[in-house]
Coordinates of C-alpha atoms in Angstrom, one line a residue:
M2 CA 0.0 0.0 0.0
Y3 CA 1.1 3.5 -0.8
N4 CA 1.5 6.1 1.8
A5 CA -1.4 8.5 1.5
H6 CA 0.9 11.5 2.2
R7 CA 3.5 10.5 -0.4
G8 CA 3.1 11.0 -4.2
M9 CA 4.2 8.5 -6.9
V10 CA 7.7 9.4 -8.3
S11 CA 8.8 7.6 -11.4
A12 CA 12.5 6.8 -12.0
P13 CA 14.2 9.1 -14.6
N14 CA 14.5 7.7 -18.1
N15 CA 18.2 8.1 -18.9
R16 CA 17.9 6.4 -22.3
L17 CA 15.4 8.9 -23.6
T18 CA 17.6 11.8 -22.5
E19 CA 20.5 10.4 -24.3
L20 CA 18.5 9.9 -27.5
L21 CA 17.3 13.5 -27.3
D22 CA 20.8 14.7 -26.9
Q23 CA 22.0 12.7 -29.9
V24 CA 19.2 14.1 -32.0
R25 CA 20.1 17.6 -30.9
A26 CA 23.8 17.1 -31.6
E27 CA 23.0 15.7 -35.1
F28 CA 20.7 18.6 -35.8
D29 CA 23.3 21.1 -34.9
N30 CA 25.9 19.2 -37.0
Q31 CA 23.6 19.2 -40.0
Q32 CA 22.8 22.9 -39.5
N33 CA 26.5 23.7 -39.5
R34 CA 27.1 21.7 -42.6
T35 CA 24.1 23.4 -44.3
G36 CA 25.7 26.8 -43.6
E37 CA 29.0 25.6 -45.1
Y38 CA 27.2 24.3 -48.2
E39 CA 25.4 27.6 -48.6
Q40 CA 28.7 29.5 -48.4
Q41 CA 30.2 27.2 -51.0
M42 CA 27.2 27.7 -53.3
A43 CA 27.3 31.4 -52.9
A44 CA 31.0 31.4 -53.8
Q45 CA 30.4 29.2 -56.8
M46 CA 27.5 31.5 -57.9
Q47 CA 29.7 34.5 -57.6
E48 CA 32.4 32.8 -59.7
M49 CA 29.8 31.8 -62.3
E50 CA 28.6 35.4 -62.4
M51 CA 32.1 36.6 -63.0
V52 CA 32.5 34.1 -65.8
R53 CA 29.2 35.4 -67.4
Q54 CA 30.4 39.0 -67.1
K55 CA 33.7 38.1 -68.8
V56 CA 32.0 36.1 -71.6
Y57 CA 29.6 38.9 -72.2
S58 CA 32.5 41.4 -72.4
L59 CA 34.0 39.2 -75.0
E60 CA 30.8 39.2 -76.9
Q61 CA 30.7 42.9 -77.0
T62 CA 34.3 43.1 -78.1
Q63 CA 33.7 40.6 -80.9
L64 CA 30.6 42.6 -82.1
A65 CA 32.6 45.8 -82.2
I66 CA 35.4 44.1 -84.2
K67 CA 32.9 42.6 -86.6
T68 CA 31.2 46.0 -87.0
R69 CA 34.5 47.7 -87.8
Y70 CA 35.4 44.9 -90.2
D71 CA 32.2 45.2 -92.1
E72 CA 32.5 49.0 -92.3
E73 CA 36.1 48.7 -93.6
I74 CA 34.9 46.2 -96.2
A75 CA 32.1 48.5 -97.3
R76 CA 34.5 51.4 -97.5
L77 CA 36.9 49.5 -99.6
R78 CA 34.1 48.4 -101.9
H79 CA 32.9 52.0 -102.3
E80 CA 36.5 53.1 -103.0
L81 CA 36.9 50.4 -105.6
E82 CA 33.7 51.5 -107.3
A83 CA 34.8 55.1 -107.3
R84 CA 38.0 54.1 -109.0
G85 CA 36.1 52.3 -111.7
G86 CA 37.3 48.8 -110.6
P87 CA 35.5 45.6 -111.5
S88 CA 32.1 45.1 -109.9
A89 CA 31.6 41.4 -110.6
H90 CA 32.8 40.3 -107.2
M91 CA 31.6 43.3 -105.3
G92 CA 29.3 41.1 -103.3
G93 CA 32.1 39.1 -101.8
L94 CA 35.6 37.9 -102.3
P95 CA 36.5 36.3 -105.7
P96 CA 36.9 32.5 -105.6
H97 CA 40.4 31.2 -105.2
A98 CA 42.1 27.8 -105.2
G99 CA 43.6 28.0 -101.8
P100 CA 42.4 26.0 -98.9
S101 CA 39.4 27.2 -97.1
H102 CA 39.6 28.2 -93.5
P103 CA 37.1 27.1 -90.9
Q104 CA 34.4 29.6 -89.9
P105 CA 35.3 31.3 -86.6
P106 CA 32.8 30.9 -83.7
N107 CA 30.1 33.4 -83.8
I108 CA 29.7 35.3 -80.6
G109 CA 26.7 37.6 -80.3
N110 CA 23.7 38.6 -78.1
G111 CA 20.9 36.6 -79.7
Q112 CA 19.8 33.0 -79.2
G113 CA 22.2 30.4 -80.3
T114 CA 25.3 32.3 -79.4
L115 CA 28.4 30.7 -78.0
F116 CA 27.6 32.5 -74.7
G117 CA 24.2 31.0 -74.5
T118 CA 25.5 27.6 -75.5
I119 CA 28.1 27.6 -72.8
M120 CA 25.5 28.3 -70.2
T121 CA 23.0 25.6 -71.3
N122 CA 24.7 22.6 -73.1
P123 CA 25.9 19.8 -70.8
P124 CA 29.5 18.7 -71.0
S125 CA 28.5 15.5 -72.9
Q126 CA 28.0 17.3 -76.2
G127 CA 31.3 18.0 -77.8
G128 CA 33.1 19.4 -74.8
P129 CA 32.2 21.6 -71.9
G130 CA 29.3 23.7 -73.0
L131 CA 30.3 24.0 -76.7
A132 CA 27.9 23.9 -79.6
P133 CA 27.1 20.6 -81.3
P134 CA 29.7 19.4 -83.8
S135 CA 28.9 19.8 -87.5
Q136 CA 28.0 16.9 -89.7
D137 CA 31.4 16.8 -91.2
Q138 CA 33.0 16.4 -87.8
Q139 CA 30.6 13.6 -86.9
Q140 CA 31.5 11.8 -90.1
Q141 CA 35.2 12.0 -89.2
Q142 CA 34.5 10.7 -85.8
G143 CA 32.7 7.6 -87.0
P144 CA 29.1 6.4 -87.0
Q145 CA 26.8 6.8 -84.0
P146 CA 26.3 3.7 -81.7
H147 CA 22.8 3.0 -83.1
Q148 CA 23.8 3.3 -86.8
M149 CA 25.6 0.9 -89.1
P150 CA 28.4 2.2 -91.2
Q151 CA 27.5 2.4 -94.9
P152 CA 29.9 1.0 -97.4
Q153 CA 31.5 3.6 -99.7
Q154 CA 30.8 3.3 -103.4
G155 CA 34.0 4.6 -104.9
P156 CA 35.8 7.8 -104.1
Q157 CA 33.6 10.7 -103.1
Q158 CA 34.1 14.3 -103.9
P159 CA 34.7 16.4 -100.8
Q160 CA 31.8 18.6 -100.0
P161 CA 32.4 22.2 -98.7
P162 CA 31.4 22.5 -95.1
Q163 CA 28.0 24.0 -94.6
F164 CA 27.5 26.4 -91.8
A165 CA 24.3 25.2 -90.0
G166 CA 24.4 27.8 -87.2
Y167 CA 24.6 27.2 -83.5
G168 CA 21.7 25.8 -81.6
P169 CA 19.5 28.1 -79.7
P170 CA 19.6 27.6 -75.9
P171 CA 16.4 27.5 -73.8
I172 CA 14.5 30.8 -73.5
S173 CA 15.3 31.2 -69.8
N174 CA 19.0 31.7 -70.4
G175 CA 18.9 33.5 -73.8
Y176 CA 18.2 37.1 -74.7
S177 CA 14.9 36.0 -76.2
S178 CA 13.5 39.5 -76.1
Q179 CA 16.0 40.9 -78.6
P180 CA 15.3 40.7 -82.4
P181 CA 17.7 38.7 -84.5
P182 CA 20.5 40.6 -86.0
S183 CA 20.3 41.9 -89.6
T184 CA 21.8 39.8 -92.3
A185 CA 23.2 42.8 -94.2
S186 CA 26.6 44.1 -93.4
P187 CA 26.3 47.4 -91.4
G188 CA 29.0 49.2 -93.4
P189 CA 28.6 52.8 -94.5
G190 CA 27.2 53.9 -97.8
K191 CA 23.8 52.2 -97.6
G192 CA 21.4 53.4 -100.2
R193 CA 24.0 54.6 -102.6
P194 CA 23.3 53.9 -106.3
N195 CA 25.4 51.6 -108.5
R196 CA 26.8 49.5 -105.6
G197 CA 26.8 46.2 -107.6
P198 CA 25.6 42.9 -106.3
P199 CA 25.3 42.6 -102.5
G200 CA 27.7 40.5 -100.5
P201 CA 26.9 37.2 -98.8
A202 CA 24.6 37.5 -95.9
T203 CA 25.8 37.1 -92.4
P204 CA 24.8 33.7 -91.1
Q205 CA 21.7 33.8 -89.0
Q206 CA 22.1 32.9 -85.3
N207 CA 18.5 31.7 -84.7
Q208 CA 18.7 28.6 -86.9
Q209 CA 17.9 25.2 -85.4
A210 CA 20.9 23.2 -84.5
P211 CA 21.3 19.6 -86.0
Y212 CA 21.1 18.2 -82.4
P213 CA 18.8 20.3 -80.2
D214 CA 19.1 19.5 -76.5
A215 CA 15.7 19.1 -75.0
R216 CA 17.0 18.9 -71.4
P217 CA 16.4 22.1 -69.5
S218 CA 19.3 24.0 -68.1
P219 CA 19.4 25.1 -64.5
Q220 CA 17.8 28.4 -63.8
M221 CA 20.7 30.7 -63.2
P222 CA 20.6 34.5 -63.0
R223 CA 22.2 36.3 -65.8
P224 CA 23.6 39.8 -66.2
T225 CA 21.2 42.1 -68.0
P226 CA 22.9 43.3 -71.2
P227 CA 22.7 47.1 -71.9
P228 CA 20.3 48.1 -74.7
Q229 CA 21.8 47.8 -78.2
Q230 CA 22.9 51.1 -79.6
S231 CA 22.1 52.1 -83.2
R232 CA 24.9 52.5 -85.6
V233 CA 24.3 56.3 -85.6
L234 CA 24.1 57.5 -82.0
D235 CA 21.6 60.2 -81.3
V236 CA 23.8 62.3 -79.1
G237 CA 22.1 65.6 -79.7
N238 CA 24.7 68.3 -79.3
M239 CA 27.1 66.2 -77.3
L240 CA 29.4 65.4 -80.3
A241 CA 32.2 64.5 -77.9
D242 CA 30.3 61.3 -77.2
L243 CA 30.8 60.1 -80.7
D244 CA 33.7 57.7 -81.3
P245 CA 35.7 59.1 -84.3
D246 CA 37.0 55.6 -85.1
R247 CA 33.4 54.4 -85.8
L248 CA 32.4 57.4 -88.0
G249 CA 32.5 57.4 -91.7
P250 CA 34.8 59.6 -93.7
H251 CA 32.0 62.1 -94.5
Q252 CA 31.3 62.6 -90.8
K253 CA 34.8 63.6 -89.6
R254 CA 38.0 65.4 -90.5
E255 CA 41.2 64.5 -88.8
G256 CA 44.9 65.2 -88.8
E257 CA 48.0 64.0 -86.9
D258 CA 47.0 65.8 -83.7
W259 CA 43.5 67.1 -84.2
F260 CA 40.1 65.9 -85.4
A261 CA 36.6 67.4 -86.0
V262 CA 33.4 65.4 -86.1
F263 CA 30.1 66.5 -87.6
N264 CA 26.7 65.8 -86.2
P265 CA 25.2 62.8 -88.2
R266 CA 21.7 64.1 -87.5
V267 CA 22.3 67.4 -89.2
P268 CA 23.1 68.0 -92.9
R269 CA 26.7 69.0 -93.2
V270 CA 27.2 72.5 -94.4
L271 CA 30.7 73.3 -92.9
D272 CA 34.1 72.1 -93.5
V273 CA 37.2 72.4 -91.3
G274 CA 40.9 72.2 -92.2
L275 CA 44.1 72.9 -90.3
V276 CA 46.0 75.8 -92.0
H277 CA 48.8 76.6 -89.5
N278 CA 50.3 75.2 -86.4
L279 CA 52.0 78.2 -84.6
Q280 CA 54.8 77.0 -82.4
H281 CA 55.7 78.7 -79.2
E282 CA 58.3 78.2 -76.5
S283 CA 55.9 78.6 -73.6
V284 CA 52.3 78.2 -72.7
V285 CA 49.9 80.3 -74.8
C286 CA 47.5 82.2 -72.5
C287 CA 45.5 84.2 -75.0
V288 CA 44.7 84.5 -78.7
R289 CA 43.1 87.4 -80.6
F290 CA 42.5 88.3 -84.3
S291 CA 42.9 91.7 -85.7
Q292 CA 39.7 93.4 -87.0
D293 CA 40.6 92.8 -90.6
G294 CA 41.5 89.1 -90.0
R295 CA 45.0 89.4 -91.4
Y296 CA 46.9 88.9 -88.2
V297 CA 46.6 86.9 -85.0
A298 CA 48.2 87.9 -81.7
T299 CA 49.2 85.5 -78.9
G300 CA 50.3 86.1 -75.4
C301 CA 52.8 83.8 -73.6
N302 CA 55.6 84.1 -71.1
R303 CA 57.1 87.6 -71.2
S304 CA 56.1 88.4 -74.8
A305 CA 53.3 88.9 -77.3
Q306 CA 53.7 87.6 -80.8
I307 CA 51.9 88.5 -84.0
F308 CA 51.6 86.1 -86.9
D309 CA 50.5 86.6 -90.5
V310 CA 47.3 84.5 -91.0
N311 CA 48.0 83.8 -94.7
T312 CA 51.6 82.6 -94.3
G313 CA 51.7 81.5 -90.7
K314 CA 55.0 83.4 -90.2
Q315 CA 55.7 85.5 -87.2
V316 CA 55.8 89.2 -88.2
Q317 CA 56.4 90.8 -84.8
H318 CA 57.7 89.9 -81.3
L319 CA 56.9 92.4 -78.6
Q320 CA 58.7 92.2 -75.3
D321 CA 59.4 94.8 -72.6
D322 CA 63.1 94.4 -71.9
S323 CA 62.9 96.8 -68.9
V324 CA 61.1 94.2 -66.8
D325 CA 63.1 92.1 -64.3
K326 CA 64.3 88.9 -66.0
D327 CA 63.8 86.8 -62.9
G328 CA 60.7 84.5 -62.8
D329 CA 57.8 84.2 -65.2
L330 CA 55.6 87.0 -66.5
Y331 CA 52.7 85.7 -68.5
I332 CA 50.7 87.9 -70.8
R333 CA 47.1 87.1 -69.9
S334 CA 45.2 89.2 -72.5
V335 CA 45.8 90.8 -75.9
C336 CA 43.7 93.0 -78.1
F337 CA 44.3 94.9 -81.5
S338 CA 43.2 98.4 -82.0
P339 CA 40.5 98.8 -84.7
D340 CA 43.0 100.2 -87.2
G341 CA 45.5 97.4 -86.4
K342 CA 48.3 99.8 -85.5
Y343 CA 48.4 99.1 -81.8
L344 CA 48.3 96.0 -79.6
A345 CA 47.2 96.2 -75.9
T346 CA 48.5 93.6 -73.5
G347 CA 47.6 92.8 -69.9
A348 CA 50.1 90.9 -67.8
E349 CA 50.7 89.4 -64.4
D350 CA 52.6 92.5 -63.3
K351 CA 49.2 94.4 -63.2
Q352 CA 50.1 96.8 -66.0
I353 CA 48.5 97.5 -69.4
R354 CA 50.9 98.2 -72.2
V355 CA 49.8 99.7 -75.5
W356 CA 52.3 98.8 -78.2
D357 CA 53.1 100.6 -81.5
I358 CA 53.3 97.4 -83.6
A359 CA 55.3 98.9 -86.5
N360 CA 58.0 100.5 -84.2
K361 CA 57.9 97.8 -81.5
T362 CA 57.7 100.5 -78.9
I363 CA 55.3 101.1 -75.9
R364 CA 53.1 104.1 -76.5
R365 CA 51.2 104.0 -73.2
T366 CA 51.5 102.1 -69.9
F367 CA 48.5 102.1 -67.6
S368 CA 48.8 101.2 -63.9
G369 CA 46.1 100.9 -61.2
H370 CA 44.9 97.3 -61.1
E371 CA 45.9 95.4 -58.0
Q372 CA 45.9 91.9 -59.5
D373 CA 46.4 90.1 -62.8
I374 CA 44.6 91.6 -65.9
Y375 CA 42.6 88.8 -67.5
S376 CA 40.8 90.6 -70.3
L377 CA 41.1 93.7 -72.6
D378 CA 38.9 95.2 -75.3
F379 CA 39.3 98.1 -77.6
A380 CA 36.4 100.5 -78.3
R381 CA 35.6 101.1 -82.0
N382 CA 36.8 104.7 -81.7
G383 CA 40.3 103.4 -81.0
R384 CA 40.6 105.7 -78.0
H385 CA 39.2 103.7 -75.1
I386 CA 40.2 100.4 -73.6
A387 CA 38.3 98.3 -71.1
S388 CA 40.1 96.0 -68.7
G389 CA 39.0 93.3 -66.3
S390 CA 41.1 92.1 -63.3
G391 CA 41.1 89.7 -60.5
D392 CA 40.9 92.7 -58.2
R393 CA 37.1 92.8 -58.8
T394 CA 37.2 96.0 -60.9
V395 CA 36.4 96.9 -64.5
R396 CA 38.2 100.0 -65.7
V397 CA 38.1 102.1 -68.8
W398 CA 41.2 103.9 -70.0
D399 CA 41.6 106.9 -72.4
I400 CA 44.7 106.5 -74.6
E401 CA 44.7 110.1 -75.8
A402 CA 44.3 111.6 -72.4
D403 CA 46.6 108.9 -70.8
R404 CA 44.3 108.4 -67.8
E405 CA 41.7 106.2 -66.2
V406 CA 38.1 107.4 -66.9
L407 CA 35.9 104.8 -65.2
N408 CA 36.3 102.3 -62.4
M409 CA 33.4 99.9 -61.7
S410 CA 33.7 97.5 -58.7
I411 CA 31.8 94.2 -58.2
E412 CA 31.7 91.5 -55.6
D413 CA 34.1 89.0 -57.2
G414 CA 36.9 88.7 -59.7
V415 CA 36.4 89.9 -63.3
T416 CA 37.3 87.3 -65.9
T417 CA 36.2 88.9 -69.2
V418 CA 35.1 92.3 -70.6
A419 CA 33.6 93.6 -73.9
I420 CA 32.6 97.0 -75.3
S421 CA 29.5 97.3 -77.4
P422 CA 29.9 98.2 -81.1
D423 CA 28.6 101.7 -80.6
G424 CA 30.9 102.2 -77.6
Q425 CA 28.0 103.1 -75.2
Y426 CA 28.2 100.0 -73.0
V427 CA 30.7 97.8 -71.2
A428 CA 29.9 94.2 -70.3
A429 CA 31.8 91.9 -67.9
G430 CA 31.6 88.4 -66.7
S431 CA 32.8 87.3 -63.2
L432 CA 33.4 84.5 -60.9
D433 CA 30.0 85.1 -59.2
K434 CA 28.2 83.6 -62.2
S435 CA 26.8 87.0 -63.3
V436 CA 27.1 89.2 -66.4
R437 CA 26.9 92.9 -65.8
V438 CA 26.4 95.8 -68.3
W439 CA 27.4 99.4 -67.5
D440 CA 26.8 102.7 -69.3
A441 CA 30.3 103.6 -70.6
R442 CA 29.6 107.3 -70.1
T443 CA 28.3 107.4 -66.5
G444 CA 29.5 104.1 -65.0
Y445 CA 26.0 103.2 -63.9
I446 CA 25.1 99.5 -64.1
V447 CA 22.1 99.0 -66.5
E448 CA 21.8 95.2 -66.8
R449 CA 22.6 92.3 -64.5
L450 CA 22.1 88.9 -66.2
D451 CA 21.8 86.1 -63.6
G452 CA 19.1 84.4 -61.6
P453 CA 17.2 81.3 -62.6
E454 CA 17.9 81.8 -66.3
G455 CA 21.6 82.6 -65.6
H456 CA 24.7 80.6 -65.6
K457 CA 25.3 78.0 -62.8
D458 CA 29.1 78.6 -62.7
S459 CA 31.7 81.3 -63.2
V460 CA 31.4 83.3 -66.5
Y461 CA 34.6 83.4 -68.4
S462 CA 33.7 85.1 -71.7
V463 CA 31.3 87.7 -73.0
A464 CA 30.9 89.3 -76.4
F465 CA 28.4 91.7 -78.0
A466 CA 26.5 90.8 -81.2
P467 CA 27.0 93.2 -84.1
N468 CA 23.6 94.7 -83.5
G469 CA 24.6 95.8 -80.0
R470 CA 21.3 94.6 -78.5
D471 CA 22.3 90.9 -78.0
L472 CA 25.0 89.5 -75.8
V473 CA 26.5 86.0 -75.6
S474 CA 28.3 84.6 -72.6
G475 CA 30.3 81.4 -71.9
S476 CA 30.6 79.7 -68.6
L477 CA 32.3 76.9 -66.7
D478 CA 28.8 75.3 -66.6
K479 CA 29.6 74.2 -70.2
T480 CA 26.9 76.3 -71.8
I481 CA 26.7 79.4 -73.9
K482 CA 23.8 81.7 -73.4
M483 CA 22.4 84.4 -75.7
W484 CA 20.8 87.3 -74.0
E485 CA 18.4 90.0 -75.3
L486 CA 19.2 93.2 -73.4
G487 CA 16.5 95.4 -72.1
G488 CA 15.4 98.4 -74.2
D489 CA 15.2 100.9 -71.3
R490 CA 18.7 101.0 -69.8
G491 CA 18.2 103.6 -67.1
G492 CA 19.8 101.8 -64.2
M493 CA 21.4 103.1 -61.0
M494 CA 24.9 103.2 -59.8
N495 CA 24.4 100.6 -57.1
G496 CA 22.7 98.2 -59.5
Q497 CA 19.7 97.6 -57.3
N498 CA 17.2 98.9 -59.9
A499 CA 19.1 97.5 -62.9
R500 CA 16.8 95.8 -65.3
G501 CA 17.7 92.3 -66.2
G502 CA 17.8 91.1 -69.8
K503 CA 16.2 87.9 -71.1
C504 CA 18.0 84.7 -72.0
V505 CA 16.6 83.8 -75.4
R506 CA 18.7 80.7 -76.0
T507 CA 21.1 78.3 -74.3
F508 CA 23.6 76.4 -76.3
E509 CA 24.7 73.1 -74.9
G510 CA 27.2 70.5 -76.2
H511 CA 30.5 71.1 -74.5
K512 CA 32.0 68.3 -72.5
V513 CA 34.7 70.4 -70.9
R514 CA 34.6 73.9 -69.3
L515 CA 34.3 76.8 -71.7
I516 CA 37.1 79.2 -71.2
E517 CA 37.3 81.5 -74.2
L518 CA 34.5 82.6 -76.6
F519 CA 35.2 84.5 -79.8
A520 CA 32.1 86.2 -81.3
R521 CA 34.3 88.5 -83.3
V522 CA 35.1 86.1 -86.1
A523 CA 36.8 87.9 -89.0
A524 CA 35.0 88.4 -92.3
V525 CA 37.4 86.1 -94.1
G526 CA 36.1 83.1 -92.0
W527 CA 39.0 82.4 -89.8
S528 CA 38.9 81.3 -86.2
A529 CA 41.5 80.3 -83.6
N530 CA 41.5 77.6 -81.1
M531 CA 43.4 78.1 -77.8
T532 CA 44.4 75.0 -75.9
E533 CA 46.6 74.2 -72.9
G534 CA 49.5 73.5 -75.2
F535 CA 52.2 75.6 -76.8
C536 CA 50.7 75.6 -80.3
P537 CA 47.6 77.7 -81.2
Q538 CA 46.0 76.2 -84.3
C539 CA 44.4 78.2 -87.1
C540 CA 41.5 76.5 -88.9
T541 CA 39.4 77.6 -91.9
H542 CA 35.6 77.1 -91.9
S543 CA 34.0 77.0 -95.3

């Protein structure tokens, strides 16, 4: 009998506890192994992704090579036609008796490419992931296991190999959304008359393979290819995005160290050619044409030089020998007088020198600026000169009276100045992104061009249109803006009531910052390009 005050207590089951511990240990062990397997799979997936990226890169390279090859073939055909050569074999190479070479593997973006085959075919078909062998290769390897060899009836004539195309992989691993590539060669000159018979078509890559593989491939993620670009890129005004090597001869002009490209979307009406390469011994800081277009002046270290535009020869070398010879002294700005007799130069020594070109003498020297002089402009009357400096001032000088007549201060450094054709207004661009216009008689500011329509970076060049009512400005924001100035230019000296003009057009297309803008192109059609080298280049535009 059990004691009424004592409960029943069963003996502990040690065997069950041991089994539970074993199950728990096995579970932990399997969980750890599962984590290791997942890490290994992740590493293998990453390696496979790298392989895919590499193969895709090879595809793109092969397509680019093929495109250039077809373009070169088309160019040579056109050149042969232009020279009056035979046209019987214009569609392809003439037959020859030499041994034929095997067709190279076709690598592309569509179905049936080598890339897609590598990712889908099992190693049992002709190697690890390669396309099925051709019929000729199977004949050389012997009959299949389920076929009996057929006796040969005498010698057989060798048959030329037939390209049957590479088999399409399953849709899941192919770029099935892309259309098949065109069979015509993409070379230039399409649509031209009298081209002769067409060449052989490019083999299609969506043909059925002799031995399609019905087994599905594992579903693996693939890198998404970028959208295919057309042969003629629609770059708008960004012509720097065009690759000169892929443009036809009618879309570019190039020399040993220069090239020019033309927008393929716009009918070509201009031509460009290098006329002179003007050598200098130091960095060229500024370039300016004379009013008649016969001469071009350059500013470099310690001297200004003048060249004949027609011959490219240096006709004058202007240097102030009274200046200390130690260190550098760069000429930051040059400007011809309207009659071409004088050249004004602004230098790092904060002085303006007005040179008598014929006599190589200094007629006037103006002092007053406290920093480098970055811009000069002559008035049409030949008497006044406007100057802009890093000391935040725009000044007007009278050559006849040998004195300063105006001094306009702003909030930041002045980078460029211009005088209107009638001589009534002075414009300046500055580092504060603004363009200001002053009355040249009173010094009152009459226009301030900025705000939402204005430039987003420092203004480095301004020029008046010949009508005197419009103004163009170039900035480090890579744009050129055309401004329509206000009709009533009353203004106030402090500029608070200055009426702002209207931006009528913004020209975009520069890939680098715009430093110099020449609106005063000579009547003969010349222009100059200033670069960070030692050689300004003169080009003709026709």
